[in-house]
C-alpha cells in the first residue's frame, strides 16, 4: 500500500444560492437523479466522456428533479484512459451494489437490463475524475480514477443510490469498483428515496449535496476508513 496518499481533483458546484471556492479543475458534476438514465456526455448520447481542465466557472445544480446540469471549464486536455470510458456501456467488476452474482456488471444503454435494474449515471449525472484511490503496488504509475453515480431499483418503486469509485485494472483496460458510498435506505414502502444532487472530490475525500428522505437537503462528507477503501462520514 502506498504510504503517501494521492491528491485528487476538486469539483466546484453551486446549489441554490450557495457556492464553493474556485479550484484547479472542473471535471464533471452530478445531475439530478431519479429520471431516465443519461449519457456521461449529454449532447452525444452514448459517447465517451472527454477531459477538461483550466480555471473554473462554478457549475449550477437545480433542485428540480428534471432540470439539467450546467457548467463550463477551460480548454480540453488529452483524455486519460479512464476518461475514455463509455460509461453507459461499461463493464465494471466487483460492483456488488447492483446485486448481481457475477463478478462483472455489464451496462448497456445505461442499465444492466435486469427486472430490478441497476442504472449508471441516471438523470444525466456525470462522472468526476481525480487521483483519489491509492495505487497498488506503491511503485505503480499513478492514474486517474472515477467517481460515478449508480441507482438500483425501478422508477416509482424502492430505489437506492450510491457513489461508486472506479479504478483501472493493472493492465489499464478493465475497470473495477471499490467499496461504494451508499445513500440512505428507502423509506415509506420505498416511495421516498435519498438522492445525490451533486458530488465532488476534495483531495481524497468525497463531498456531496443530497436530498434526504424528508425532502430537505444537506451536505455530507466521507473519507476513507481503512486501507480496503471503505468510507466513513465525518
PDB file of C-alpha atoms in Angstrom:
ATOM      1  CA  UNK A   1       0.000   0.000   0.000  1.00  0.00           C
ATOM      2  CA  UNK A   2       1.370   3.355  -0.950  1.00  0.00           C
ATOM      3  CA  UNK A   3       2.143   5.290   2.191  1.00  0.00           C
ATOM      4  CA  UNK A   4       1.616   8.689   0.702  1.00  0.00           C
ATOM      5  CA  UNK A   5      -1.960   9.263  -0.428  1.00  0.00           C
ATOM      6  CA  UNK A   6      -2.515  10.725  -3.843  1.00  0.00           C
ATOM      7  CA  UNK A   7      -4.223  14.088  -4.109  1.00  0.00           C
ATOM      8  CA  UNK A   8      -7.351  14.145  -6.244  1.00  0.00           C
ATOM      9  CA  UNK A   9      -9.308  16.797  -8.075  1.00  0.00           C
ATOM     10  CA  UNK A  10     -11.915  19.063  -6.503  1.00  0.00           C
ATOM     11  CA  UNK A  11     -15.121  19.850  -8.365  1.00  0.00           C
ATOM     12  CA  UNK A  12     -16.853  23.128  -7.576  1.00  0.00           C
ATOM     13  CA  UNK A  13     -20.659  23.246  -7.704  1.00  0.00           C
ATOM     14  CA  UNK A  14     -23.275  25.751  -6.651  1.00  0.00           C
ATOM     15  CA  UNK A  15     -26.537  24.518  -5.129  1.00  0.00           C
ATOM     16  CA  UNK A  16     -29.295  27.090  -4.824  1.00  0.00           C
ATOM     17  CA  UNK A  17     -27.810  30.383  -3.637  1.00  0.00           C
ATOM     18  CA  UNK A  18     -24.648  28.939  -2.089  1.00  0.00           C
ATOM     19  CA  UNK A  19     -21.315  28.394  -3.814  1.00  0.00           C
ATOM     20  CA  UNK A  20     -17.917  26.966  -3.018  1.00  0.00           C
ATOM     21  CA  UNK A  21     -14.469  28.457  -3.745  1.00  0.00           C
ATOM     22  CA  UNK A  22     -12.810  28.003  -7.113  1.00  0.00           C
ATOM     23  CA  UNK A  23     -10.439  25.095  -7.598  1.00  0.00           C
ATOM     24  CA  UNK A  24      -7.950  23.950 -10.179  1.00  0.00           C
ATOM     25  CA  UNK A  25     -10.155  21.920 -12.484  1.00  0.00           C
ATOM     26  CA  UNK A  26     -13.796  21.248 -13.272  1.00  0.00           C
ATOM     27  CA  UNK A  27     -14.274  17.695 -14.467  1.00  0.00           C
ATOM     28  CA  UNK A  28     -17.949  16.891 -14.175  1.00  0.00           C
ATOM     29  CA  UNK A  29     -20.858  17.118 -11.811  1.00  0.00           C
ATOM     30  CA  UNK A  30     -23.840  15.059 -10.809  1.00  0.00           C
ATOM     31  CA  UNK A  31     -27.137  15.788 -12.422  1.00  0.00           C
ATOM     32  CA  UNK A  32     -30.474  15.434 -10.624  1.00  0.00           C
ATOM     33  CA  UNK A  33     -31.293  11.785 -10.067  1.00  0.00           C
ATOM     34  CA  UNK A  34     -34.411   9.700 -10.453  1.00  0.00           C
ATOM     35  CA  UNK A  35     -35.234  10.195 -14.146  1.00  0.00           C
ATOM     36  CA  UNK A  36     -34.268   8.133 -17.171  1.00  0.00           C
ATOM     37  CA  UNK A  37     -30.629   7.090 -17.394  1.00  0.00           C
ATOM     38  CA  UNK A  38     -28.448   9.574 -19.274  1.00  0.00           C
ATOM     39  CA  UNK A  39     -25.127   9.513 -21.043  1.00  0.00           C
ATOM     40  CA  UNK A  40     -21.939  10.820 -19.482  1.00  0.00           C
ATOM     41  CA  UNK A  41     -21.859  13.186 -22.456  1.00  0.00           C
ATOM     42  CA  UNK A  42     -25.413  14.563 -22.655  1.00  0.00           C
ATOM     43  CA  UNK A  43     -25.062  16.232 -26.054  1.00  0.00           C
ATOM     44  CA  UNK A  44     -23.977  12.967 -27.723  1.00  0.00           C
ATOM     45  CA  UNK A  45     -25.814  10.006 -26.128  1.00  0.00           C
ATOM     46  CA  UNK A  46     -23.530   7.032 -25.610  1.00  0.00           C
ATOM     47  CA  UNK A  47     -20.347   8.944 -26.391  1.00  0.00           C
ATOM     48  CA  UNK A  48     -17.225   8.521 -24.224  1.00  0.00           C
ATOM     49  CA  UNK A  49     -16.534  11.212 -21.673  1.00  0.00           C
ATOM     50  CA  UNK A  50     -13.869  13.775 -22.526  1.00  0.00           C
ATOM     51  CA  UNK A  51     -11.430  15.509 -20.227  1.00  0.00           C
ATOM     52  CA  UNK A  52     -11.408  19.162 -19.293  1.00  0.00           C
ATOM     53  CA  UNK A  53      -9.075  21.392 -17.361  1.00  0.00           C
ATOM     54  CA  UNK A  54      -8.311  25.014 -16.612  1.00  0.00           C
ATOM     55  CA  UNK A  55      -9.906  27.683 -14.460  1.00  0.00           C
ATOM     56  CA  UNK A  56     -13.312  27.031 -13.007  1.00  0.00           C
ATOM     57  CA  UNK A  57     -16.684  28.603 -13.523  1.00  0.00           C
ATOM     58  CA  UNK A  58     -18.883  27.064 -10.824  1.00  0.00           C
ATOM     59  CA  UNK A  59     -21.491  24.604 -12.063  1.00  0.00           C
ATOM     60  CA  UNK A  60     -25.121  25.064 -11.137  1.00  0.00           C
ATOM     61  CA  UNK A  61     -27.311  22.195  -9.979  1.00  0.00           C
ATOM     62  CA  UNK A  62     -31.037  22.766  -9.801  1.00  0.00           C
ATOM     63  CA  UNK A  63     -33.114  21.091  -7.109  1.00  0.00           C
ATOM     64  CA  UNK A  64     -35.783  20.288  -9.692  1.00  0.00           C
ATOM     65  CA  UNK A  65     -35.714  16.516 -10.445  1.00  0.00           C
ATOM     66  CA  UNK A  66     -35.940  17.064 -14.203  1.00  0.00           C
ATOM     67  CA  UNK A  67     -33.602  20.032 -14.550  1.00  0.00           C
ATOM     68  CA  UNK A  68     -30.293  19.717 -16.440  1.00  0.00           C
ATOM     69  CA  UNK A  69     -26.867  20.498 -15.066  1.00  0.00           C
ATOM     70  CA  UNK A  70     -24.865  23.381 -16.467  1.00  0.00           C
ATOM     71  CA  UNK A  71     -21.177  24.100 -16.144  1.00  0.00           C
ATOM     72  CA  UNK A  72     -18.183  25.448 -18.037  1.00  0.00           C
ATOM     73  CA  UNK A  73     -14.473  24.775 -17.910  1.00  0.00           C
ATOM     74  CA  UNK A  74     -11.207  25.680 -19.584  1.00  0.00           C
ATOM     75  CA  UNK A  75      -9.576  24.224 -22.716  1.00  0.00           C
ATOM     76  CA  UNK A  76      -9.671  20.444 -23.105  1.00  0.00           C
ATOM     77  CA  UNK A  77      -6.565  18.365 -22.454  1.00  0.00           C
ATOM     78  CA  UNK A  78      -5.650  14.889 -23.690  1.00  0.00           C
ATOM     79  CA  UNK A  79      -8.086  12.374 -22.224  1.00  0.00           C
ATOM     80  CA  UNK A  80      -6.740   9.790 -19.801  1.00  0.00           C
ATOM     81  CA  UNK A  81      -7.718   6.143 -20.237  1.00  0.00           C
ATOM     82  CA  UNK A  82     -10.425   6.291 -17.569  1.00  0.00           C
ATOM     83  CA  UNK A  83     -11.930   9.378 -19.229  1.00  0.00           C
ATOM     84  CA  UNK A  84     -12.333   7.449 -22.464  1.00  0.00           C
ATOM     85  CA  UNK A  85     -14.772   5.092 -20.759  1.00  0.00           C
ATOM     86  CA  UNK A  86     -18.146   4.717 -22.473  1.00  0.00           C
ATOM     87  CA  UNK A  87     -19.984   4.696 -19.131  1.00  0.00           C
ATOM     88  CA  UNK A  88     -23.491   3.821 -20.377  1.00  0.00           C
ATOM     89  CA  UNK A  89     -21.963   0.647 -21.888  1.00  0.00           C
ATOM     90  CA  UNK A  90     -19.190  -0.009 -19.374  1.00  0.00           C
ATOM     91  CA  UNK A  91     -18.289  -3.339 -17.781  1.00  0.00           C
ATOM     92  CA  UNK A  92     -17.372  -2.845 -14.118  1.00  0.00           C
ATOM     93  CA  UNK A  93     -16.035  -5.630 -11.913  1.00  0.00           C
ATOM     94  CA  UNK A  94     -16.734  -6.062  -8.194  1.00  0.00           C
ATOM     95  CA  UNK A  95     -19.800  -3.821  -8.209  1.00  0.00           C
ATOM     96  CA  UNK A  96     -21.723  -5.802  -5.620  1.00  0.00           C
ATOM     97  CA  UNK A  97     -24.129  -2.917  -5.022  1.00  0.00           C
ATOM     98  CA  UNK A  98     -26.016  -3.921  -8.170  1.00  0.00           C
ATOM     99  CA  UNK A  99     -26.920  -7.262  -6.579  1.00  0.00           C
ATOM    100  CA  UNK A 100     -25.521  -9.464  -9.344  1.00  0.00           C
ATOM    101  CA  UNK A 101     -23.911 -12.800  -8.587  1.00  0.00           C
ATOM    102  CA  UNK A 102     -21.458 -12.473 -11.476  1.00  0.00           C
ATOM    103  CA  UNK A 103     -18.058 -10.888 -10.993  1.00  0.00           C
ATOM    104  CA  UNK A 104     -18.853  -8.147 -13.522  1.00  0.00           C
ATOM    105  CA  UNK A 105     -21.771  -5.814 -14.161  1.00  0.00           C
ATOM    106  CA  UNK A 106     -22.283  -5.125 -17.866  1.00  0.00           C
ATOM    107  CA  UNK A 107     -24.234  -1.957 -18.606  1.00  0.00           C
ATOM    108  CA  UNK A 108     -25.994  -1.446 -21.922  1.00  0.00           C
ATOM    109  CA  UNK A 109     -27.510   1.939 -22.691  1.00  0.00           C
ATOM    110  CA  UNK A 110     -27.146   2.859 -19.043  1.00  0.00           C
ATOM    111  CA  UNK A 111     -28.735  -0.236 -17.449  1.00  0.00           C
ATOM    112  CA  UNK A 112     -27.812  -3.834 -16.657  1.00  0.00           C
ATOM    113  CA  UNK A 113     -31.222  -4.864 -18.024  1.00  0.00           C
ATOM    114  CA  UNK A 114     -32.449  -6.842 -15.014  1.00  0.00           C
ATOM    115  CA  UNK A 115     -36.053  -6.843 -13.787  1.00  0.00           C
ATOM    116  CA  UNK A 116     -34.776  -4.797 -10.850  1.00  0.00           C
ATOM    117  CA  UNK A 117     -32.311  -2.730 -12.863  1.00  0.00           C
ATOM    118  CA  UNK A 118     -29.069  -1.127 -11.847  1.00  0.00           C
ATOM    119  CA  UNK A 119     -28.547   2.104 -13.797  1.00  0.00           C
ATOM    120  CA  UNK A 120     -25.355   4.062 -14.218  1.00  0.00           C
ATOM    121  CA  UNK A 121     -25.326   7.884 -14.305  1.00  0.00           C
ATOM    122  CA  UNK A 122     -29.129   8.266 -14.007  1.00  0.00           C
ATOM    123  CA  UNK A 123     -30.805  11.557 -14.767  1.00  0.00           C
ATOM    124  CA  UNK A 124     -27.906  12.907 -16.832  1.00  0.00           C
ATOM    125  CA  UNK A 125     -25.352  12.658 -13.998  1.00  0.00           C
ATOM    126  CA  UNK A 126     -21.687  12.898 -14.970  1.00  0.00           C
ATOM    127  CA  UNK A 127     -18.516  11.189 -13.734  1.00  0.00           C
ATOM    128  CA  UNK A 128     -15.922  13.035 -11.652  1.00  0.00           C
ATOM    129  CA  UNK A 129     -12.222  12.283 -12.151  1.00  0.00           C
ATOM    130  CA  UNK A 130      -9.145  12.531  -9.951  1.00  0.00           C
ATOM    131  CA  UNK A 131      -6.307  10.532  -8.407  1.00  0.00           C
ATOM    132  CA  UNK A 132      -8.056   9.654  -5.164  1.00  0.00           C
ATOM    133  CA  UNK A 133      -7.628   5.845  -4.901  1.00  0.00           C
ATOM    134  CA  UNK A 134      -4.304   4.512  -3.619  1.00  0.00           C
ATOM    135  CA  UNK A 135      -2.390   2.661  -6.329  1.00  0.00           C
ATOM    136  CA  UNK A 136      -1.083  -0.881  -5.845  1.00  0.00           C
ATOM    137  CA  UNK A 137       1.781  -1.647  -5.853  1.00  0.00           C
ATOM    138  CA  UNK A 138       3.329   1.532  -4.474  1.00  0.00           C
ATOM    139  CA  UNK A 139       5.633   1.936  -7.482  1.00  0.00           C
ATOM    140  CA  UNK A 140       2.778   1.666  -9.983  1.00  0.00           C
ATOM    141  CA  UNK A 141       2.312   4.692 -12.232  1.00  0.00           C
ATOM    142  CA  UNK A 142      -0.391   6.968 -10.878  1.00  0.00           C
ATOM    143  CA  UNK A 143      -3.569   7.092 -12.954  1.00  0.00           C
ATOM    144  CA  UNK A 144      -6.826   8.959 -12.696  1.00  0.00           C
ATOM    145  CA  UNK A 145      -9.816   7.309 -11.060  1.00  0.00           C
ATOM    146  CA  UNK A 146     -13.527   7.991 -11.493  1.00  0.00           C
ATOM    147  CA  UNK A 147     -16.492   8.555  -9.200  1.00  0.00           C
ATOM    148  CA  UNK A 148     -19.853   7.682 -10.780  1.00  0.00           C
ATOM    149  CA  UNK A 149     -23.462   7.574  -9.595  1.00  0.00           C
ATOM    150  CA  UNK A 150     -25.496   4.354  -9.836  1.00  0.00           C
ATOM    151  CA  UNK A 151     -29.085   3.610  -8.851  1.00  0.00           C
ATOM    152  CA  UNK A 152     -30.625   0.223  -8.015  1.00  0.00           C
ATOM    153  CA  UNK A 153     -34.368  -0.247  -8.453  1.00  0.00           C
ATOM    154  CA  UNK A 154     -37.268   0.675 -10.704  1.00  0.00           C
ATOM    155  CA  UNK A 155     -38.690   4.208 -11.016  1.00  0.00           C
ATOM    156  CA  UNK A 156     -41.672   4.832  -8.725  1.00  0.00           C
ATOM    157  CA  UNK A 157     -40.573   1.891  -6.567  1.00  0.00           C
ATOM    158  CA  UNK A 158     -37.984   1.154  -3.902  1.00  0.00           C
ATOM    159  CA  UNK A 159     -34.688   2.578  -5.146  1.00  0.00           C
ATOM    160  CA  UNK A 160     -31.314   3.307  -3.618  1.00  0.00           C
ATOM    161  CA  UNK A 161     -28.385   5.307  -4.984  1.00  0.00           C
ATOM    162  CA  UNK A 162     -24.650   5.014  -4.425  1.00  0.00           C
ATOM    163  CA  UNK A 163     -21.447   6.766  -5.452  1.00  0.00           C
ATOM    164  CA  UNK A 164     -19.010   4.259  -6.938  1.00  0.00           C
ATOM    165  CA  UNK A 165     -15.213   4.781  -7.020  1.00  0.00           C
ATOM    166  CA  UNK A 166     -13.889   3.122 -10.194  1.00  0.00           C
ATOM    167  CA  UNK A 167     -10.241   2.300 -10.881  1.00  0.00           C
ATOM    168  CA  UNK A 168      -8.406   0.901 -13.895  1.00  0.00           C
ATOM    169  CA  UNK A 169      -7.172  -2.679 -13.660  1.00  0.00           C
ATOM    170  CA  UNK A 170      -3.442  -3.432 -13.686  1.00  0.00           C
ATOM    171  CA  UNK A 171      -3.436  -3.891 -17.470  1.00  0.00           C
ATOM    172  CA  UNK A 172      -5.124  -0.495 -17.901  1.00  0.00           C
ATOM    173  CA  UNK A 173      -8.042  -1.932 -19.861  1.00  0.00           C
ATOM    174  CA  UNK A 174     -10.546  -3.178 -17.280  1.00  0.00           C
ATOM    175  CA  UNK A 175     -12.494  -1.161 -14.749  1.00  0.00           C
ATOM    176  CA  UNK A 176     -13.368  -2.286 -11.242  1.00  0.00           C
ATOM    177  CA  UNK A 177     -15.230  -0.794  -8.326  1.00  0.00           C
ATOM    178  CA  UNK A 178     -14.019  -0.095  -4.817  1.00  0.00           C
ATOM    179  CA  UNK A 179     -16.415  -0.007  -1.834  1.00  0.00           C
ATOM    180  CA  UNK A 180     -19.315   2.322  -2.614  1.00  0.00           C
ATOM    181  CA  UNK A 181     -20.747   5.279  -0.720  1.00  0.00           C
ATOM    182  CA  UNK A 182     -24.351   4.214  -0.324  1.00  0.00           C
ATOM    183  CA  UNK A 183     -27.305   6.524   0.085  1.00  0.00           C
ATOM    184  CA  UNK A 184     -29.868   6.005   2.838  1.00  0.00           C
ATOM    185  CA  UNK A 185     -32.193   3.025   2.585  1.00  0.00           C
ATOM    186  CA  UNK A 186     -35.559   3.983   1.033  1.00  0.00           C
ATOM    187  CA  UNK A 187     -38.386   4.782   3.399  1.00  0.00           C
ATOM    188  CA  UNK A 188     -42.192   4.654   3.468  1.00  0.00           C
ATOM    189  CA  UNK A 189     -42.513   1.498   1.402  1.00  0.00           C
ATOM    190  CA  UNK A 190     -39.793   2.573  -0.994  1.00  0.00           C
ATOM    191  CA  UNK A 191     -41.594   5.676  -2.245  1.00  0.00           C
ATOM    192  CA  UNK A 192     -39.181   8.087  -0.556  1.00  0.00           C
ATOM    193  CA  UNK A 193     -35.638   7.916  -1.932  1.00  0.00           C
ATOM    194  CA  UNK A 194     -32.455   9.729  -0.901  1.00  0.00           C
ATOM    195  CA  UNK A 195     -30.787  11.181  -3.988  1.00  0.00           C
ATOM    196  CA  UNK A 196     -27.360  12.643  -4.679  1.00  0.00           C
ATOM    197  CA  UNK A 197     -27.923  16.113  -6.165  1.00  0.00           C
ATOM    198  CA  UNK A 198     -24.198  16.780  -6.700  1.00  0.00           C
ATOM    199  CA  UNK A 199     -20.848  15.285  -5.725  1.00  0.00           C
ATOM    200  CA  UNK A 200     -17.199  16.199  -5.908  1.00  0.00           C
ATOM    201  CA  UNK A 201     -13.707  15.119  -4.896  1.00  0.00           C
ATOM    202  CA  UNK A 202     -11.853  17.193  -2.335  1.00  0.00           C
ATOM    203  CA  UNK A 203      -8.361  15.715  -2.227  1.00  0.00           C
ATOM    204  CA  UNK A 204      -9.006  12.058  -1.380  1.00  0.00           C
ATOM    205  CA  UNK A 205     -12.359  12.757   0.243  1.00  0.00           C
ATOM    206  CA  UNK A 206     -15.864  12.944  -1.228  1.00  0.00           C
ATOM    207  CA  UNK A 207     -18.387  15.712  -0.650  1.00  0.00           C
ATOM    208  CA  UNK A 208     -21.984  15.585  -1.844  1.00  0.00           C
ATOM    209  CA  UNK A 209     -25.201  17.520  -1.622  1.00  0.00           C
ATOM    210  CA  UNK A 210     -28.079  15.111  -1.010  1.00  0.00           C
ATOM    211  CA  UNK A 211     -31.838  15.298  -0.794  1.00  0.00           C
ATOM    212  CA  UNK A 212     -32.908  13.397   2.308  1.00  0.00           C
ATOM    213  CA  UNK A 213     -35.969  11.191   2.662  1.00  0.00           C
ATOM    214  CA  UNK A 214     -37.811  14.107   4.308  1.00  0.00           C
ATOM    215  CA  UNK A 215     -37.198  16.301   1.254  1.00  0.00           C
ATOM    216  CA  UNK A 216     -34.588  18.533   2.878  1.00  0.00           C
ATOM    217  CA  UNK A 217     -31.066  18.945   1.520  1.00  0.00           C
ATOM    218  CA  UNK A 218     -27.736  18.742   3.288  1.00  0.00           C
ATOM    219  CA  UNK A 219     -24.018  18.442   2.558  1.00  0.00           C
ATOM    220  CA  UNK A 220     -22.348  15.179   3.517  1.00  0.00           C
ATOM    221  CA  UNK A 221     -18.646  14.322   3.558  1.00  0.00           C
ATOM    222  CA  UNK A 222     -16.846  10.988   3.532  1.00  0.00           C
ATOM    223  CA  UNK A 223     -13.234   9.898   3.989  1.00  0.00           C
ATOM    224  CA  UNK A 224     -11.524   6.543   3.711  1.00  0.00           C
ATOM    225  CA  UNK A 225     -11.920   4.485   6.861  1.00  0.00           C
ATOM    226  CA  UNK A 226      -9.246   1.864   6.124  1.00  0.00           C
ATOM    227  CA  UNK A 227      -6.794   0.511   3.570  1.00  0.00           C
ATOM    228  CA  UNK A 228      -9.523  -1.552   1.888  1.00  0.00           C
ATOM    229  CA  UNK A 229     -11.249   1.552   0.588  1.00  0.00           C
ATOM    230  CA  UNK A 230     -14.243   1.574   2.927  1.00  0.00           C
ATOM    231  CA  UNK A 231     -15.756   5.005   3.652  1.00  0.00           C
ATOM    232  CA  UNK A 232     -16.937   6.792   6.779  1.00  0.00           C
ATOM    233  CA  UNK A 233     -18.879  10.038   7.212  1.00  0.00           C
ATOM    234  CA  UNK A 234     -17.190  12.847   9.095  1.00  0.00           C
TER     235      UNK A 234
END
